Amino acid sequence: MSTSPSTQQHGANDGRGPDKGHGVSHGHGEGHGHGHGHGTDHGHGAGHAHGANHDHAHAVEGQAEILDLDAEVLAGQLAEITAWLPLASAPRHIVDLGSGTGTGTFALLARFPDARVTAVDASAEHLRRLSARAEASGLADRVRTVRADLDGEWPDLGAPDLVWASASMHHMADPDRALRKVRDLLTPGGLFAVVELAGFPRFLPPDAPAESPGLEDRLHADSDAFHAEHVPHRGADWGPMLTAAGFTIDAERTISIHLDRSHSDAVGRYALESLRLLRTTLGETLSRADSSALDSLLDPHGPGSIAHRDDLAVRTERMVWAARRE
């Protein structure tokens, strides 16, 4: 979910409006300011100069790319989560908070064929992509997009019986307020599904690459330090916060993911784009040796490209809470 200065509502075929948010949407949580990617988890301010606007547009494009790859690579795990939800009956109205380009929206539409989804995000570009996909898939009549900054005033989102928030809650400036807003939004007996990231995905074995063994451990340590300061709720235990907001926890689980490159042709591109976003986040904090090794991994045509490594695998975790409004 990205922050935005205004609230706009559109049908699924319309995601218009300037994208001035600094970002908060979701993804795997790096490189989205879903942005606050993804969820990077750091935002990008809207610039006034041409160069700044160009950089912002490029950042939004990168966020959208990683969100789409995340959906492609982890589609099976997402389907597993939607099937696991402890629902008494199939929902008819679902709200997807921090929808990004539609990873959760389309998984929910597939799982619940009689449901309609209201997709909420601060990024006009992400919602435009979501709307275009809904139109191309013949699902436009089941999707409504709403552009909104949920750190401000919440728009009218109706009375859903399921609210879905994947990798977006940790971007909220005031998570306790957001949880109370969701509870007020839900119909009595409605379910709130919170899906969060254990951290940035890993792709390499511990002794790789040869010229800089342990590189990924050091990158993760720097990334964790950055996010501890800027996105302190990433990796939090949402159970106590949900209970304090008046929810009853029906179930919770952690899904461990390990997918080698044979799982999908997209695994290599996913690793490449993910590390590019990590490189952008960490910037000048890297040592010269680690910076050189990372650049080698990020060269798509070089012999050391991560996209072509035989030992490449996606290793990550998703934590899920299913909380009910009584």
XYZ file of C-alpha atoms in Angstrom:
326
model
C 0.000 0.000 0.000
C 1.480 3.390 -0.901
C 0.637 6.635 0.763
C -1.276 9.149 -1.277
C -2.582 12.678 -0.755
C -6.150 11.873 -1.629
C -8.840 9.233 -1.886
C -10.187 8.241 -5.290
C -12.614 5.479 -6.190
C -12.883 3.837 -9.597
C -14.261 0.811 -11.321
C -11.866 -2.000 -12.122
C -11.077 -0.475 -15.491
C -9.909 2.838 -14.046
C -6.870 3.491 -11.878
C -6.278 7.065 -12.998
C -4.701 9.812 -11.001
C -1.182 11.044 -10.375
C 0.872 8.755 -8.235
C 2.372 11.141 -5.696
C 2.580 8.772 -2.744
C 5.876 7.946 -1.139
C 4.824 4.338 -1.158
C 3.633 1.581 1.241
C 1.950 -1.226 -0.756
C 3.514 -4.639 -0.169
C 5.423 -7.302 -1.972
C 7.990 -9.213 -0.109
C 8.912 -6.170 1.874
C 12.004 -4.708 0.264
C 12.209 -1.995 -2.275
C 8.629 -0.948 -1.746
C 7.834 2.216 -0.050
C 3.944 -0.246 -0.849
C 5.665 0.497 -2.398
C 5.199 1.408 1.498
C 6.852 -3.960 -2.403
C 6.492 -6.273 -2.115
C 5.937 -3.961 0.431
C 11.273 -1.814 -0.553
C 9.879 -0.924 2.745
C 11.206 2.580 2.498
C 9.235 5.266 0.756
C 10.068 7.516 -2.138
C 8.948 11.104 -1.948
C 7.340 12.625 -4.992
C 9.886 14.942 -6.558
C 9.212 18.273 -8.174
C 12.095 18.272 -10.619
C 11.994 16.240 -13.807
C 14.794 13.967 -12.612
C 13.059 13.254 -9.315
C 9.799 12.476 -11.067
C 11.634 10.148 -13.426
C 13.306 8.358 -10.518
C 9.974 8.014 -8.733
C 8.296 6.595 -11.834
C 11.159 4.114 -12.198
C 10.801 3.106 -8.531
C 7.055 2.529 -8.936
C 7.710 0.433 -12.045
C 10.240 -1.648 -10.125
C 7.805 -2.142 -7.259
C 5.089 -3.292 -9.642
C 7.489 -5.711 -11.346
C 8.520 -7.370 -8.089
C 4.910 -7.619 -6.938
C 3.945 -9.385 -10.162
C 6.911 -11.763 -9.870
C 6.095 -12.438 -6.219
C 2.576 -13.425 -7.280
C 3.862 -15.726 -10.023
C 6.536 -17.487 -7.986
C 4.525 -17.864 -4.765
C 1.108 -18.539 -6.314
C 0.898 -22.024 -4.781
C 1.579 -20.775 -1.274
C -0.961 -18.005 -1.676
C -3.605 -20.498 -2.792
C -2.740 -22.613 0.248
C -3.360 -19.652 2.549
C -6.719 -18.715 0.999
C -7.852 -22.363 1.261
C -6.794 -22.475 4.923
C -8.815 -19.468 6.085
C -11.317 -20.543 8.805
C -14.477 -19.248 7.161
C -17.930 -20.438 8.187
C -19.220 -19.613 4.704
C -17.827 -18.220 1.489
C -17.442 -14.424 1.666
C -19.430 -12.230 -0.692
C -17.590 -8.933 -0.184
C -13.824 -8.824 0.398
C -11.609 -5.800 1.002
C -7.930 -6.141 0.025
C -5.945 -3.536 1.999
C -2.702 -2.567 0.299
C -3.629 -4.532 -2.805
C -0.646 -3.504 -4.898
C -0.991 -4.913 -8.406
C -3.528 -7.510 -7.286
C -1.651 -10.548 -5.953
C -4.188 -11.142 -3.183
C -7.154 -9.765 -5.118
C -6.927 -12.340 -7.891
C -6.125 -15.228 -5.543
C -9.255 -14.361 -3.554
C -11.388 -14.022 -6.688
C -10.219 -17.475 -7.789
C -10.872 -19.040 -4.376
C -14.307 -17.434 -3.919
C -16.038 -17.281 -7.321
C -19.147 -15.547 -5.979
C -17.252 -12.787 -4.190
C -16.449 -9.242 -5.251
C -13.295 -7.495 -4.102
C -12.619 -3.872 -3.215
C -8.887 -3.321 -3.803
C -7.385 -0.440 -1.815
C -3.942 1.017 -2.462
C -2.227 4.403 -2.506
C -0.448 3.827 -5.825
C -2.388 4.871 -8.910
C -0.004 2.863 -11.097
C -0.500 -0.325 -9.086
C -4.271 0.066 -9.275
C -4.060 0.781 -13.008
C -2.237 -2.518 -13.515
C -4.735 -4.345 -11.327
C -7.660 -2.884 -13.263
C -6.118 -3.767 -16.616
C -5.613 -7.360 -15.508
C -9.184 -7.583 -14.200
C -10.472 -6.292 -17.531
C -8.320 -8.712 -19.530
C -9.420 -11.619 -17.332
C -13.127 -10.842 -17.609
C -13.315 -9.982 -13.906
C -13.902 -6.232 -14.080
C -17.452 -6.561 -12.807
C -16.158 -8.200 -9.599
C -13.452 -5.644 -8.758
C -13.605 -2.078 -7.476
C -10.415 -0.076 -6.949
C -10.054 2.637 -4.323
C -6.994 4.849 -4.104
C -6.485 5.942 -0.512
C -3.900 6.765 2.132
C -4.962 4.621 5.071
C -2.815 6.627 7.452
C -5.383 9.399 6.890
C -9.153 9.320 6.585
C -10.546 5.990 5.473
C -12.964 5.979 2.537
C -16.297 4.170 2.530
C -15.358 0.546 1.878
C -18.768 -0.951 2.587
C -19.313 -3.792 5.053
C -17.088 -6.721 4.021
C -17.229 -10.171 5.578
C -13.520 -10.713 4.852
C -10.667 -8.209 5.006
C -7.318 -9.297 3.597
C -4.025 -7.501 4.337
C -0.879 -9.071 2.925
C 2.476 -7.421 3.697
C 0.748 -4.092 4.239
C -0.102 -3.762 7.926
C 3.516 -3.244 8.976
C 3.615 -0.095 6.852
C 0.853 1.641 8.811
C 2.008 4.685 10.777
C -0.423 3.753 13.573
C -1.104 -0.010 13.376
C -3.395 -0.022 16.436
C -5.636 2.595 14.826
C -5.677 0.638 11.558
C -6.676 -2.563 13.361
C -9.563 -0.778 15.074
C -10.649 0.631 11.701
C -10.708 -2.867 10.224
C -12.733 -4.203 13.124
C -15.294 -1.426 12.710
C -15.406 -2.134 8.980
C -16.164 -5.850 9.220
C -19.626 -7.289 9.549
C -20.231 -9.129 12.870
C -18.604 -12.533 12.556
C -16.387 -11.278 9.734
C -12.768 -12.419 9.376
C -9.565 -10.404 9.120
C -6.640 -12.224 7.471
C -3.209 -10.720 8.157
C -0.346 -12.130 6.106
C 3.116 -10.836 6.954
C 6.717 -11.481 6.014
C 9.329 -13.004 8.262
C 11.895 -10.974 6.347
C 13.471 -10.508 2.956
C 13.713 -13.732 0.894
C 17.017 -15.555 0.642
C 18.320 -16.981 -2.614
C 21.911 -18.205 -2.087
C 23.623 -20.930 -0.032
C 25.648 -19.637 2.955
C 29.043 -20.016 1.237
C 28.061 -18.072 -1.891
C 29.221 -16.289 -3.889
C 32.771 -17.609 -4.039
C 34.346 -14.148 -4.129
C 32.382 -12.971 -1.076
C 31.075 -15.894 1.058
C 28.284 -14.971 3.449
C 27.266 -11.959 1.353
C 23.555 -12.606 1.809
C 23.879 -12.808 5.608
C 25.541 -9.388 5.641
C 22.942 -7.916 3.293
C 20.165 -9.194 5.532
C 21.814 -7.815 8.650
C 22.053 -4.357 7.044
C 18.497 -4.614 5.761
C 17.183 -5.654 9.173
C 18.926 -2.691 10.791
C 17.413 -0.326 8.236
C 13.917 -1.662 8.725
C 14.178 -1.739 12.502
C 14.540 2.037 12.284
C 12.161 2.836 9.430
C 9.560 0.013 9.483
C 9.597 -1.214 13.102
C 6.487 -3.404 12.788
C 7.900 -5.637 10.074
C 8.180 -9.143 11.530
C 5.995 -8.263 14.535
C 3.691 -10.706 16.315
C 0.287 -9.372 15.324
C -1.635 -11.692 17.648
C -1.504 -9.480 20.776
C -2.260 -6.348 18.747
C -5.259 -7.998 17.107
C -6.563 -9.124 20.501
C -6.086 -5.633 21.954
C -8.108 -4.213 19.045
C -11.064 -6.438 19.974
C -10.527 -9.390 17.646
C -10.646 -13.072 18.568
C -7.781 -15.065 17.060
C -9.296 -18.071 15.310
C -6.035 -19.496 13.973
C -2.457 -18.649 13.084
C 0.307 -20.403 11.198
C 3.726 -19.987 9.642
C 4.385 -21.234 6.121
C 8.001 -22.092 5.274
C 8.830 -21.781 1.580
C 11.717 -23.401 -0.284
C 11.488 -23.368 -4.078
C 14.427 -24.173 -6.367
C 14.805 -22.717 -9.831
C 13.010 -25.707 -11.431
C 9.782 -24.527 -9.768
C 9.268 -21.716 -12.267
C 11.087 -19.859 -15.006
C 10.299 -16.726 -12.997
C 12.519 -17.709 -10.034
C 15.654 -16.274 -11.655
C 13.954 -12.981 -12.537
C 12.435 -12.830 -9.044
C 15.844 -13.197 -7.418
C 17.397 -10.641 -9.764
C 14.725 -7.981 -9.207
C 14.634 -8.646 -5.470
C 18.369 -8.122 -5.062
C 18.182 -5.009 -7.225
C 15.692 -3.533 -4.808
C 17.850 -4.583 -1.875
C 20.835 -2.909 -3.548
C 18.830 0.315 -3.872
C 17.804 0.202 -0.219
C 21.280 -0.388 1.187
C 23.044 2.027 -1.153
C 26.355 3.233 0.227
C 26.307 1.066 3.359
C 27.979 -1.860 1.549
C 31.694 -2.512 1.671
C 33.591 -2.238 -1.597
C 34.011 -6.016 -1.776
C 30.344 -6.747 -1.088
C 29.244 -4.044 -3.496
C 31.383 -5.570 -6.250
C 30.094 -9.088 -5.526
C 26.500 -7.902 -5.531
C 26.986 -6.045 -8.804
C 28.276 -9.268 -10.331
C 25.159 -11.122 -9.170
C 22.989 -8.360 -10.633
C 24.575 -8.423 -14.099
C 21.905 -10.342 -16.056
C 24.346 -11.283 -18.822
C 27.460 -11.898 -16.739
C 28.832 -15.308 -15.731
C 28.084 -14.589 -12.073
C 24.444 -13.560 -12.565
C 22.165 -14.835 -9.824
C 19.524 -15.572 -12.447
C 21.685 -18.334 -13.937
C 23.012 -20.033 -10.797
C 22.241 -23.739 -10.430
C 22.086 -23.384 -6.634
C 19.455 -20.633 -6.760
C 16.404 -21.161 -4.524
C 13.717 -19.001 -2.916
C 13.680 -19.430 0.867
C 11.287 -17.381 2.963
C 8.415 -17.553 5.437
C 4.899 -16.150 5.603
C 3.112 -15.680 8.925
C -0.693 -15.679 8.897
C -3.253 -14.642 11.497
C -6.997 -15.215 11.093
C -8.885 -12.918 13.484
C -12.642 -12.645 13.878
C -14.909 -9.804 14.845
C -17.468 -11.299 17.226
